[in-house]
Coordinates of C-alpha atoms in Angstrom, one line a residue:
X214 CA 45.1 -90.6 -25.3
X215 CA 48.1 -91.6 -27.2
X216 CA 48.6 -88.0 -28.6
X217 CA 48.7 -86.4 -24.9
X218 CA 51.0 -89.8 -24.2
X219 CA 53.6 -88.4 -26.9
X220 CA 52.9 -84.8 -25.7
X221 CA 53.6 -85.7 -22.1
X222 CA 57.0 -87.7 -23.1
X223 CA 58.2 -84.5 -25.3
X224 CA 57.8 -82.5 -22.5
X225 CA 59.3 -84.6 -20.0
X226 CA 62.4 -84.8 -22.2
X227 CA 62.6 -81.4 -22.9
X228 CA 62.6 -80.5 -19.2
X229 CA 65.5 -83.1 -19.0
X230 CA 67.4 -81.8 -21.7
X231 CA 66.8 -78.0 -19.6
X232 CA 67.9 -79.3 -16.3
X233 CA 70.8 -81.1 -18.0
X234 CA 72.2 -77.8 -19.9
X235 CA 70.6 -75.4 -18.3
X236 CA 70.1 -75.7 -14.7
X237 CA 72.7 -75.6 -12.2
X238 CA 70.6 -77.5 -9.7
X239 CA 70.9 -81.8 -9.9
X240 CA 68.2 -83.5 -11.2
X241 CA 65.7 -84.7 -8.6
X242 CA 63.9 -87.2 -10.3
X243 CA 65.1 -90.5 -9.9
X244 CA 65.1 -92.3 -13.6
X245 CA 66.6 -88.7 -14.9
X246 CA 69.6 -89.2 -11.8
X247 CA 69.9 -92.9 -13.0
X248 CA 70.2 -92.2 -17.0
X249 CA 72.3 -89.6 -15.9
X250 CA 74.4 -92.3 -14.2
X251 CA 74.6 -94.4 -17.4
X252 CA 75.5 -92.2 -19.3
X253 CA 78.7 -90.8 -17.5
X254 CA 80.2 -93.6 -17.1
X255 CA 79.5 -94.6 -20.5
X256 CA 81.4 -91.5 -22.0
X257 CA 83.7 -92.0 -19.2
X258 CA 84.2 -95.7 -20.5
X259 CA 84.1 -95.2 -24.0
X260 CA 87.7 -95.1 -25.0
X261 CA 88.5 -98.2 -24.3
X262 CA 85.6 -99.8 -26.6
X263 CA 86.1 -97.2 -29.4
X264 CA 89.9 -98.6 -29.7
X265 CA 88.3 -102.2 -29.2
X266 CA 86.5 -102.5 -31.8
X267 CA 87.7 -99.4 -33.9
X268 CA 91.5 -100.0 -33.9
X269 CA 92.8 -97.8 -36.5
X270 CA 89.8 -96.0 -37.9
X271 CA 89.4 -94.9 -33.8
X272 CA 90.0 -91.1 -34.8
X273 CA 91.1 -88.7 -32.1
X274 CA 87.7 -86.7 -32.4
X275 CA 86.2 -89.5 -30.1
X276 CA 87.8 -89.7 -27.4
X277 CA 88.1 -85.9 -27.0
X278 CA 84.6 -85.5 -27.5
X279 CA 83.6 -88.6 -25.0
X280 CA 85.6 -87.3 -22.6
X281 CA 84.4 -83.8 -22.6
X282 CA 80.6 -85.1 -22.3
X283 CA 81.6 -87.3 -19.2
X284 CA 83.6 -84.6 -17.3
X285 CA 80.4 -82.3 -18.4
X286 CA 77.8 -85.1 -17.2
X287 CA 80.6 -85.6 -13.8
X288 CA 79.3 -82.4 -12.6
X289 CA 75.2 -83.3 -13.1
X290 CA 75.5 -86.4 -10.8
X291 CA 73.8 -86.6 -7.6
X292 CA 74.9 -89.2 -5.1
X293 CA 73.0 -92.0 -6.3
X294 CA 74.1 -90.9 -9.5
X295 CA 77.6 -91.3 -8.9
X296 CA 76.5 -94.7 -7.2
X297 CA 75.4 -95.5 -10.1
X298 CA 78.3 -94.0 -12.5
X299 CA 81.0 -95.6 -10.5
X300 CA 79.3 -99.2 -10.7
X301 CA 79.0 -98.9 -14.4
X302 CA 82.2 -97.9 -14.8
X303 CA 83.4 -100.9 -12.3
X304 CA 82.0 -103.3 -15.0
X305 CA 82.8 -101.9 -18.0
X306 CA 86.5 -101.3 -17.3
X307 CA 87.1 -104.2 -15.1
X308 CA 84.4 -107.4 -16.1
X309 CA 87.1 -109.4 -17.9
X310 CA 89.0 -110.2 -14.5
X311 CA 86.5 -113.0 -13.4
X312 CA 87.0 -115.0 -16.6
X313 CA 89.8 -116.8 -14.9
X314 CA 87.7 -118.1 -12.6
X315 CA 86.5 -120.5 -15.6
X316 CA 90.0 -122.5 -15.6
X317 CA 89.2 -123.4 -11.5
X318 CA 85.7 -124.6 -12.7
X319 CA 84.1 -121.7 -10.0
X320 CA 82.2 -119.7 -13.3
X321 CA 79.0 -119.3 -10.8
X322 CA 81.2 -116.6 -8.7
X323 CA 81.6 -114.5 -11.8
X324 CA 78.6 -112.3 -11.4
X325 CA 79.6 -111.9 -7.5
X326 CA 82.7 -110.4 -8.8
X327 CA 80.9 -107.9 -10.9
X328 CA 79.4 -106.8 -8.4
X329 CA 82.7 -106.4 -6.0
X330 CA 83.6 -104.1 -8.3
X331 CA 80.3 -102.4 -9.0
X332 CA 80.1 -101.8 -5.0
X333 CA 83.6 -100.9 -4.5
X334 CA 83.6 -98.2 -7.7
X335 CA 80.4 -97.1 -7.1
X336 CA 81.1 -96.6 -3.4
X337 CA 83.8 -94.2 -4.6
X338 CA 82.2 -92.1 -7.0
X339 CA 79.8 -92.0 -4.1
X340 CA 82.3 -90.3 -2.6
X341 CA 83.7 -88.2 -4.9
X342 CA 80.5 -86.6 -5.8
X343 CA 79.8 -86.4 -1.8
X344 CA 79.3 -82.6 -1.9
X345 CA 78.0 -80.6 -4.7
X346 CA 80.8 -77.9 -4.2
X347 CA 82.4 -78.2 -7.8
X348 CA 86.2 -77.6 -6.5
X349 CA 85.3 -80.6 -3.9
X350 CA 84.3 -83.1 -7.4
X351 CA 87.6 -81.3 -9.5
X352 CA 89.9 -82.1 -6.5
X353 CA 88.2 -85.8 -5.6
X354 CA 88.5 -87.0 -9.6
X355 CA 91.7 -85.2 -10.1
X356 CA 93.1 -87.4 -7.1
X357 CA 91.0 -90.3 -8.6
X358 CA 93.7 -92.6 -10.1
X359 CA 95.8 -92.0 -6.7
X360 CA 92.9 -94.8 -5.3
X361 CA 94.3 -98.3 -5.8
X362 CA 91.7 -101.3 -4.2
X363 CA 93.6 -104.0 -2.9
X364 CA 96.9 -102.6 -4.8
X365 CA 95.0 -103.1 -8.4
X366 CA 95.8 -99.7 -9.9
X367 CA 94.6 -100.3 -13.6
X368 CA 91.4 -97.3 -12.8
X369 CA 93.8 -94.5 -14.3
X370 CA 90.6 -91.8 -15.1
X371 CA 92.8 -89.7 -17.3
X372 CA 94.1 -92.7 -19.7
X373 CA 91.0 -91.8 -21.4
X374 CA 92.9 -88.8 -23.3
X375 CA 95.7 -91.4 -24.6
X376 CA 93.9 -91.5 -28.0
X377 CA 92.2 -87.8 -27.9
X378 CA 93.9 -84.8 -29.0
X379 CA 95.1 -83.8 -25.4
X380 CA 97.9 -85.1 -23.3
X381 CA 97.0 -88.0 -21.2
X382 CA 97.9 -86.3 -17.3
X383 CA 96.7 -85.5 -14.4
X384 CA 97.3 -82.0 -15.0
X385 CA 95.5 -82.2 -18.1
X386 CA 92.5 -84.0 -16.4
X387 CA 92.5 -80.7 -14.1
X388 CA 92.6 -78.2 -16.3
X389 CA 89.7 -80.0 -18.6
X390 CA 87.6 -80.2 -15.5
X391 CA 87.7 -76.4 -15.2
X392 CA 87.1 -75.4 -18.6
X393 CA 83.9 -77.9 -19.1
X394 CA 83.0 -76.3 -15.5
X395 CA 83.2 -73.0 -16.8
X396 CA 81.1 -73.9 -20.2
X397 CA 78.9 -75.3 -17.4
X398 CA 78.3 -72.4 -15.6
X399 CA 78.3 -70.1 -19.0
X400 CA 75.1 -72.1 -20.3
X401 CA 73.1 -72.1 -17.3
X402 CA 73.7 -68.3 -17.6
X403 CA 72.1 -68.1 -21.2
X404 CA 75.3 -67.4 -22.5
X405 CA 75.2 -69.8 -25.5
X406 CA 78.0 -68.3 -27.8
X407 CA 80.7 -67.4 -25.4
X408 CA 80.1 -70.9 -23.5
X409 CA 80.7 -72.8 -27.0
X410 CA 83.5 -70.1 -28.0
X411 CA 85.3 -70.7 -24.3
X412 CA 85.3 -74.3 -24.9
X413 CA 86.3 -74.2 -28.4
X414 CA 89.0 -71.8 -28.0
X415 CA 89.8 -73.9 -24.6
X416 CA 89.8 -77.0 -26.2
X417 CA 92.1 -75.8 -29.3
X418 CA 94.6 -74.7 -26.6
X419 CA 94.7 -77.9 -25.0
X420 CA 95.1 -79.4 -28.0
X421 CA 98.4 -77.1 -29.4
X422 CA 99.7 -77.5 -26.4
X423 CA 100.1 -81.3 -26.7
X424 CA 100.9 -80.9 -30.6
X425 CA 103.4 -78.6 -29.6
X426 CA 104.7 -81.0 -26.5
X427 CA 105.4 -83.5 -28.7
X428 CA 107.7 -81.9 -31.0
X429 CA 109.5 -80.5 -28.6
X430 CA 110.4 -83.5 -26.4
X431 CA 109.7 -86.8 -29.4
X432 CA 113.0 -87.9 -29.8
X433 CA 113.8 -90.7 -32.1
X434 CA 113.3 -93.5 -29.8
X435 CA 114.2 -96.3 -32.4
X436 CA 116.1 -98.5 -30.9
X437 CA 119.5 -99.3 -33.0
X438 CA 118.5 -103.2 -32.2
X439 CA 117.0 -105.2 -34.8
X440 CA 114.2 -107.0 -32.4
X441 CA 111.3 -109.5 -32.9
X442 CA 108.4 -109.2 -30.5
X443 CA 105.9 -112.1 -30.7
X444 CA 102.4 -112.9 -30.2
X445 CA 101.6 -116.4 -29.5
X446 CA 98.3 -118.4 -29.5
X447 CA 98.1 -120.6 -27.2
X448 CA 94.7 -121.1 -25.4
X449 CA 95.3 -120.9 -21.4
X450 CA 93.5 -124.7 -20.8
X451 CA 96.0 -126.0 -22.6
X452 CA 98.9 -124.5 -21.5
X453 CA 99.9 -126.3 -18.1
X454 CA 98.5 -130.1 -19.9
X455 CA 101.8 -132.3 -20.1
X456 CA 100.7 -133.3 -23.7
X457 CA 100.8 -130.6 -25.3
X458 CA 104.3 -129.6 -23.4
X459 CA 106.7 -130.8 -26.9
X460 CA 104.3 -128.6 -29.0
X461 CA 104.8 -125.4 -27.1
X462 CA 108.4 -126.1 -27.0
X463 CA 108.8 -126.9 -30.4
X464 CA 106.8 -123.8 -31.7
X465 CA 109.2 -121.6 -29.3
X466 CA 112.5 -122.8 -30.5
X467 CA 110.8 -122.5 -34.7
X468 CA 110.2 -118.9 -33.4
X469 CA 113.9 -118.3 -32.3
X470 CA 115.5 -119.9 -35.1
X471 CA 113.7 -117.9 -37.4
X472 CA 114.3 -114.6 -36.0
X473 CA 117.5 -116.1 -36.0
X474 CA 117.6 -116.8 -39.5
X475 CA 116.5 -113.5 -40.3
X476 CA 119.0 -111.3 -38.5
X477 CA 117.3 -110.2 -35.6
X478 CA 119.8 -109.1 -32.8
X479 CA 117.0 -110.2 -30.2
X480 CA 113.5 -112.0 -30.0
X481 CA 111.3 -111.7 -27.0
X482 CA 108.8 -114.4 -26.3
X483 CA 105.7 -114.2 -23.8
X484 CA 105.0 -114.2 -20.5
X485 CA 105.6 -118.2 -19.6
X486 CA 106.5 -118.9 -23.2
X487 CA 107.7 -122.0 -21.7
X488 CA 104.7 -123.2 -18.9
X489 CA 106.9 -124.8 -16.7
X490 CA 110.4 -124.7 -14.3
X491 CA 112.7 -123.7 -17.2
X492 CA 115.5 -123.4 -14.7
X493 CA 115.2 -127.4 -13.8
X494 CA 115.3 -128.3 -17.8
X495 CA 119.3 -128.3 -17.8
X496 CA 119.1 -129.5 -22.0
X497 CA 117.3 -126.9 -22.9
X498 CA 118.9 -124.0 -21.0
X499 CA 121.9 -125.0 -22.6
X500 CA 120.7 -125.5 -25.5
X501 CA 119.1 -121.5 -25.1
X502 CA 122.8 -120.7 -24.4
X503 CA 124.3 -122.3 -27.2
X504 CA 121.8 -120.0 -29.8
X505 CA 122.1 -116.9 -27.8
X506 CA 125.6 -116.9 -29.2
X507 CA 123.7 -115.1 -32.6
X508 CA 120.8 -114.1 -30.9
X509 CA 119.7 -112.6 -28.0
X510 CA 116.7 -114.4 -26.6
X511 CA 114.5 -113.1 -24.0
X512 CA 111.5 -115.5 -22.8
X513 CA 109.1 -115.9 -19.8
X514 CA 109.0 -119.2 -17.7
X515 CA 108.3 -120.6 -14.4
X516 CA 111.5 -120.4 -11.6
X517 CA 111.1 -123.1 -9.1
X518 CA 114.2 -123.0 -6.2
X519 CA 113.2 -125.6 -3.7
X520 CA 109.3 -124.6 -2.3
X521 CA 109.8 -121.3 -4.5
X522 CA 107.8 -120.6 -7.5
X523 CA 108.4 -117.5 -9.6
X524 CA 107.4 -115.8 -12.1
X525 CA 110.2 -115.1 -14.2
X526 CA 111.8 -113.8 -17.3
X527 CA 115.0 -115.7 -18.8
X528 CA 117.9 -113.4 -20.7
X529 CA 120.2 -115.7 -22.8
X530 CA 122.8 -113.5 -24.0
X531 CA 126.2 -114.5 -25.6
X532 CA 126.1 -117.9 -24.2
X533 CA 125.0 -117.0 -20.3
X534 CA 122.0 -116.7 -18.8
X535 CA 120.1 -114.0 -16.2
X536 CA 117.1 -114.6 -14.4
X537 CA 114.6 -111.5 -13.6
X538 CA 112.0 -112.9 -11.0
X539 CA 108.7 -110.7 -11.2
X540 CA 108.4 -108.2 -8.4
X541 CA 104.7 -106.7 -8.4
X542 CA 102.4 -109.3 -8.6
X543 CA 98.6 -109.3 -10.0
X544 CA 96.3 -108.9 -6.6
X545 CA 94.4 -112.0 -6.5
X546 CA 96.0 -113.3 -9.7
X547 CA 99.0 -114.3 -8.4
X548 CA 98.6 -113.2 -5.0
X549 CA 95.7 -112.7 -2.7
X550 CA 96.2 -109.5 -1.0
X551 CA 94.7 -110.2 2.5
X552 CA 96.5 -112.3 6.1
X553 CA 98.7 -115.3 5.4
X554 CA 96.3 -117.8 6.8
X555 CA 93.0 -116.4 4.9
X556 CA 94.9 -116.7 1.3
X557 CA 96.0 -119.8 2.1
X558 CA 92.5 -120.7 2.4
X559 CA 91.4 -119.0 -0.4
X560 CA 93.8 -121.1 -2.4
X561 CA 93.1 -124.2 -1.3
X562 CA 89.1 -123.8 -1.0
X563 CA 88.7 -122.4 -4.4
X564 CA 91.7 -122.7 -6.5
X565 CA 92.1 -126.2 -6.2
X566 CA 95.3 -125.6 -3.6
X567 CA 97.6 -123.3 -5.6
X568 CA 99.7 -121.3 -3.7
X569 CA 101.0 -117.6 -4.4
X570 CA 103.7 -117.1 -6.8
X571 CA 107.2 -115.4 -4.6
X572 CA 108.2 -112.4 -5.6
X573 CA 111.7 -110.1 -5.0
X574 CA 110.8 -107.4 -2.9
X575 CA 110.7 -104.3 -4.8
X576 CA 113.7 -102.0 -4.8
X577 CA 114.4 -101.0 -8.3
X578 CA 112.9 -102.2 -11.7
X579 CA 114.8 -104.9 -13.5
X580 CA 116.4 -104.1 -16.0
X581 CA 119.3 -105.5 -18.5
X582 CA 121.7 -104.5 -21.0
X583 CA 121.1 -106.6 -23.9
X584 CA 123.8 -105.9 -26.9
X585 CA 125.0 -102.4 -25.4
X586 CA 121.6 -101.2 -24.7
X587 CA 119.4 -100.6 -21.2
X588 CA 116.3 -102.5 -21.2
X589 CA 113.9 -101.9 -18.3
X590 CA 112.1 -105.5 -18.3
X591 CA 108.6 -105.9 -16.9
X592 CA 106.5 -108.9 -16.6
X593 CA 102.4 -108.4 -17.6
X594 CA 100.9 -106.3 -14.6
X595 CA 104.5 -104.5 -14.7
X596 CA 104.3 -103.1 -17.7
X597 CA 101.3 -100.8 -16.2
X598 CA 102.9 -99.5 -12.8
X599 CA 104.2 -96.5 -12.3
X600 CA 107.4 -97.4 -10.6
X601 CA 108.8 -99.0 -13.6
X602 CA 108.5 -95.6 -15.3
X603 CA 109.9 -93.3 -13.1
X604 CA 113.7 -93.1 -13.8
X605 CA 111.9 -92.4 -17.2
X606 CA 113.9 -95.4 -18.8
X607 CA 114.2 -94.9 -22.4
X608 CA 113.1 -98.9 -23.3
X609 CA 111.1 -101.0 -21.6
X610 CA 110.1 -104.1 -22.3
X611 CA 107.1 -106.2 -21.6
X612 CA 106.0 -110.3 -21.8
X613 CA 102.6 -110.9 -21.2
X614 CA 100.1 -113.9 -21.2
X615 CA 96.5 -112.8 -22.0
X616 CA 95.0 -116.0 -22.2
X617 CA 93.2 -116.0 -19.0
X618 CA 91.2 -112.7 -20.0
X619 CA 90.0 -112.8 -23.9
X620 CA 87.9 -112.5 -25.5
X621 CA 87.3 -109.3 -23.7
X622 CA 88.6 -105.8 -23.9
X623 CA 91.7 -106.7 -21.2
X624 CA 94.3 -106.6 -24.0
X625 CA 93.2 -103.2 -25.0
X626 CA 92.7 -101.6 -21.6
X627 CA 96.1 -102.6 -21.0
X628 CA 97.5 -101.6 -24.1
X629 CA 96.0 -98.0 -23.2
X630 CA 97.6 -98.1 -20.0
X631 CA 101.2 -98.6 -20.9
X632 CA 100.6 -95.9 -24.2
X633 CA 99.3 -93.5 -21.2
X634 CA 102.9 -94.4 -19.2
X635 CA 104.9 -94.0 -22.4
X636 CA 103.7 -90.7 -23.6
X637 CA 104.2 -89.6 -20.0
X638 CA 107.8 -90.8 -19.6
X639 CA 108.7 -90.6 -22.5
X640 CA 109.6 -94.3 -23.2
X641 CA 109.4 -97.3 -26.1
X642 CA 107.9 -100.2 -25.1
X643 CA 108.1 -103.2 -27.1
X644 CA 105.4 -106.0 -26.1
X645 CA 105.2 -110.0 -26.9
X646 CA 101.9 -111.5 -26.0
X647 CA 100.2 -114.8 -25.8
X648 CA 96.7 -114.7 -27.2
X649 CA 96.7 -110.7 -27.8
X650 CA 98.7 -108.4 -30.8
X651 CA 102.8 -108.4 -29.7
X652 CA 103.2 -104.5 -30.8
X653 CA 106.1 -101.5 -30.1
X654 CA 104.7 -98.2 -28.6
X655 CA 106.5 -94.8 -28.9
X656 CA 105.7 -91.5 -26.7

């Protein structure tokens, strides 16, 4: 009995091995649709764990080959399938957000936000694998990263490639899901070698083509400033408590004066380096001032004008100061993204009667010139929008606070996104951080 038990699993995994390869039809049977599932949205997720827990022994080889098996698998999925793809991938990429919940004491609702985002990703690959027609699933996950729930556009499909040997685009995403379609369809035809030699040969292309990109449009992106980006560790239930208020201070004004001391022309501190209404703390602003005379300094902090509260980023420069208030805000972070009267009771049912941070409305991305040279300036969730790429700004920098998210793979997920926006635009971005690496990008 156990001999025809092993016999009947071999076979049943080789017929799933055929259908997978060889068959253009989509598995029927419902644990093969479900692994299937799993396992696209695994390959689909994978870059972002390889660089996680890789970091710089993450070779190129796999991401290119993770991504080439989960465009491959993309076109096996059945409905459910994709169901069960998208929910995956809703998990994987996105289970760090409810960890903030912890610092409102409402822990118990961070299962019911997995599965928000398990529903609401899985409902979309639902969609985008609607019809079998493989032009309808190239066009629907070409389109993909155009879908942004509730304004919350961090599900960027082809950021996958930022760390593979192909150019992180769109376009790139497009033309991959054509070749692996036509290996696709060269297999189920028997037609082993010219399947692996059109990939190969496909793939190689590709590849060139991005070698080839970036020597023709890398410029020296070295800024001619002398900076100091930061990464601060200070834990996020901490950060608002009045006692440890002196402490924080302190540490940021050590920080300055040693940049100072060592020449820097500017040092950038995190997101709400200073946890509280800098603008109403006239001593230290002029204090700021007073050293910006050597240095430039460039810090996060609360903005309080009257009922007001905003998110902000302080410029001391030369003894004067600029304010940048933050103008895209994290959904349901710092805003809740539904009617006036149902946020407000949100906040004050389950985050203890916050209100939503102000913002400028959007117009143009802030930017400064800070000793002669243009710096676009974003704050956190900034850093990863498209519209503070698009006039293709040569610098950019960002202040972040990652505290509310780690330990988790949030850090690294966003530092994918903003290499994805600085190989496409060709931009530097130099990044301080609480509780994550501070670290300088280049295209």
């Amino acid at each position: 009995m156990l001999a025809q038990s092993r016999k009947q699993q071999n076979i049943n995994s080789k017929n799933f091995l055929k259908t997978l390869f060889l068959s253009t039809t989509i598995p029927q049977n419902k644990l093969q649709v479900f692994l299937l599932g799993v396992l696209c949205a695994l390959f689909f997720s994978a870059f972002i764990y390889l660089e996680h827990f890789l970091k710089r022994f993450n070779l190129p080889i796999f991401s290119t080959l993770c991504a080439l098996a989960g465009i491959f698998l993309y076109f096996k999925l059945s409905r459910f399938g994709a169901l069960i793809c998208g929910a995956l991938i809703g998990i994987l990429w996105f289970y760090w957000v409810g960890f903030s919940f912890k610092f409102y004491d409402l822990t118990s609702f961070i299962p019911l936000l997995w599965a928000v985002f398990a529903l609401c990703y899985g409902g979309l690959f639902y969609l985008f694998c609607f019809f079998q027609n493989p032009i309808y699933r190239i066009v629907t996950l070409t389109l993909s990263s155009f879908v942004h729930p509730f304004g919350f556009n961090w599900f960027i499909l082809e950021s996958m490639l930022t760390k593979s040997y192909f150019f992180p685009s769109k376009f790139t995403l497009f033309l991959l899901l054509i070749g692996v379609l036509i290996f696709s369809l060269s297999l189920t035809r028997q037609l082993y070698k010219t399947s692996v030699l059109w990939l190969a040969g496909f793939c190689l292309l590709l590849a060139f083509s991005h070698s080839n990109f970036d020597v023709k449009t890398k410029s020296q992106q070295d800024s001619k400033l002398k900076i100091k980006t930061l990464s601060l560790n200070i834990p996020q239930n901490i950060r608002w408590d009045s006692k440890y208020l002196n402490f924080i201070i302190e540490q940021n004004l050590q920080q300055i004066a040693q940049a100072k001391a060592q020449n820097y022309d500017l040092i950038i501190l995190p997101e709400t380096a200073f946890p509280f209404a800098l603008n109403l703390q006239p001593h230290l602003i002029e204090s700021l001032k007073a050293t910006s005379q050597e240095i430039a300094i460039l810090t996060g902090a609360v903005y309080q004008e009257n009922n007001r509260i905003f998110n902000s980023a302080y410029l001391f420069q030369n003894g004067e100061i600029r304010v940048l208030h933050k103008q895209i805000l994290v959904p349901f972070g710092e805003q809740i993204p539904l009617p006036r009267f149902f946020a407000k009771w949100i906040n004050q049912t389950f985050f203890q009667g916050a209100s939503d941070f102000n913002f400028t409305e959007f117009q143009a991305p802030n930017s400064a010139l800070i000793k002669g040279m243009r710096f676009q300036i974003a704050i956190c969730y900034e850093a990863t929008r498209e519209e503070f790429y698009q006039d293709f700004p040569k610098y950019l920098i960002a202040l972040s606070n990652n505290a509310w998210f780690v330990p988790s793979i949030e850090p690294t997920l966003q530092r994918l996104l903003m290499l994805y926006f600085a190989k496409n635009y060709g931009t530097t971005i130099f990044h301080s951080s609480n509780a994550s690496p501070d670290f300088k990008l280049t295209p």
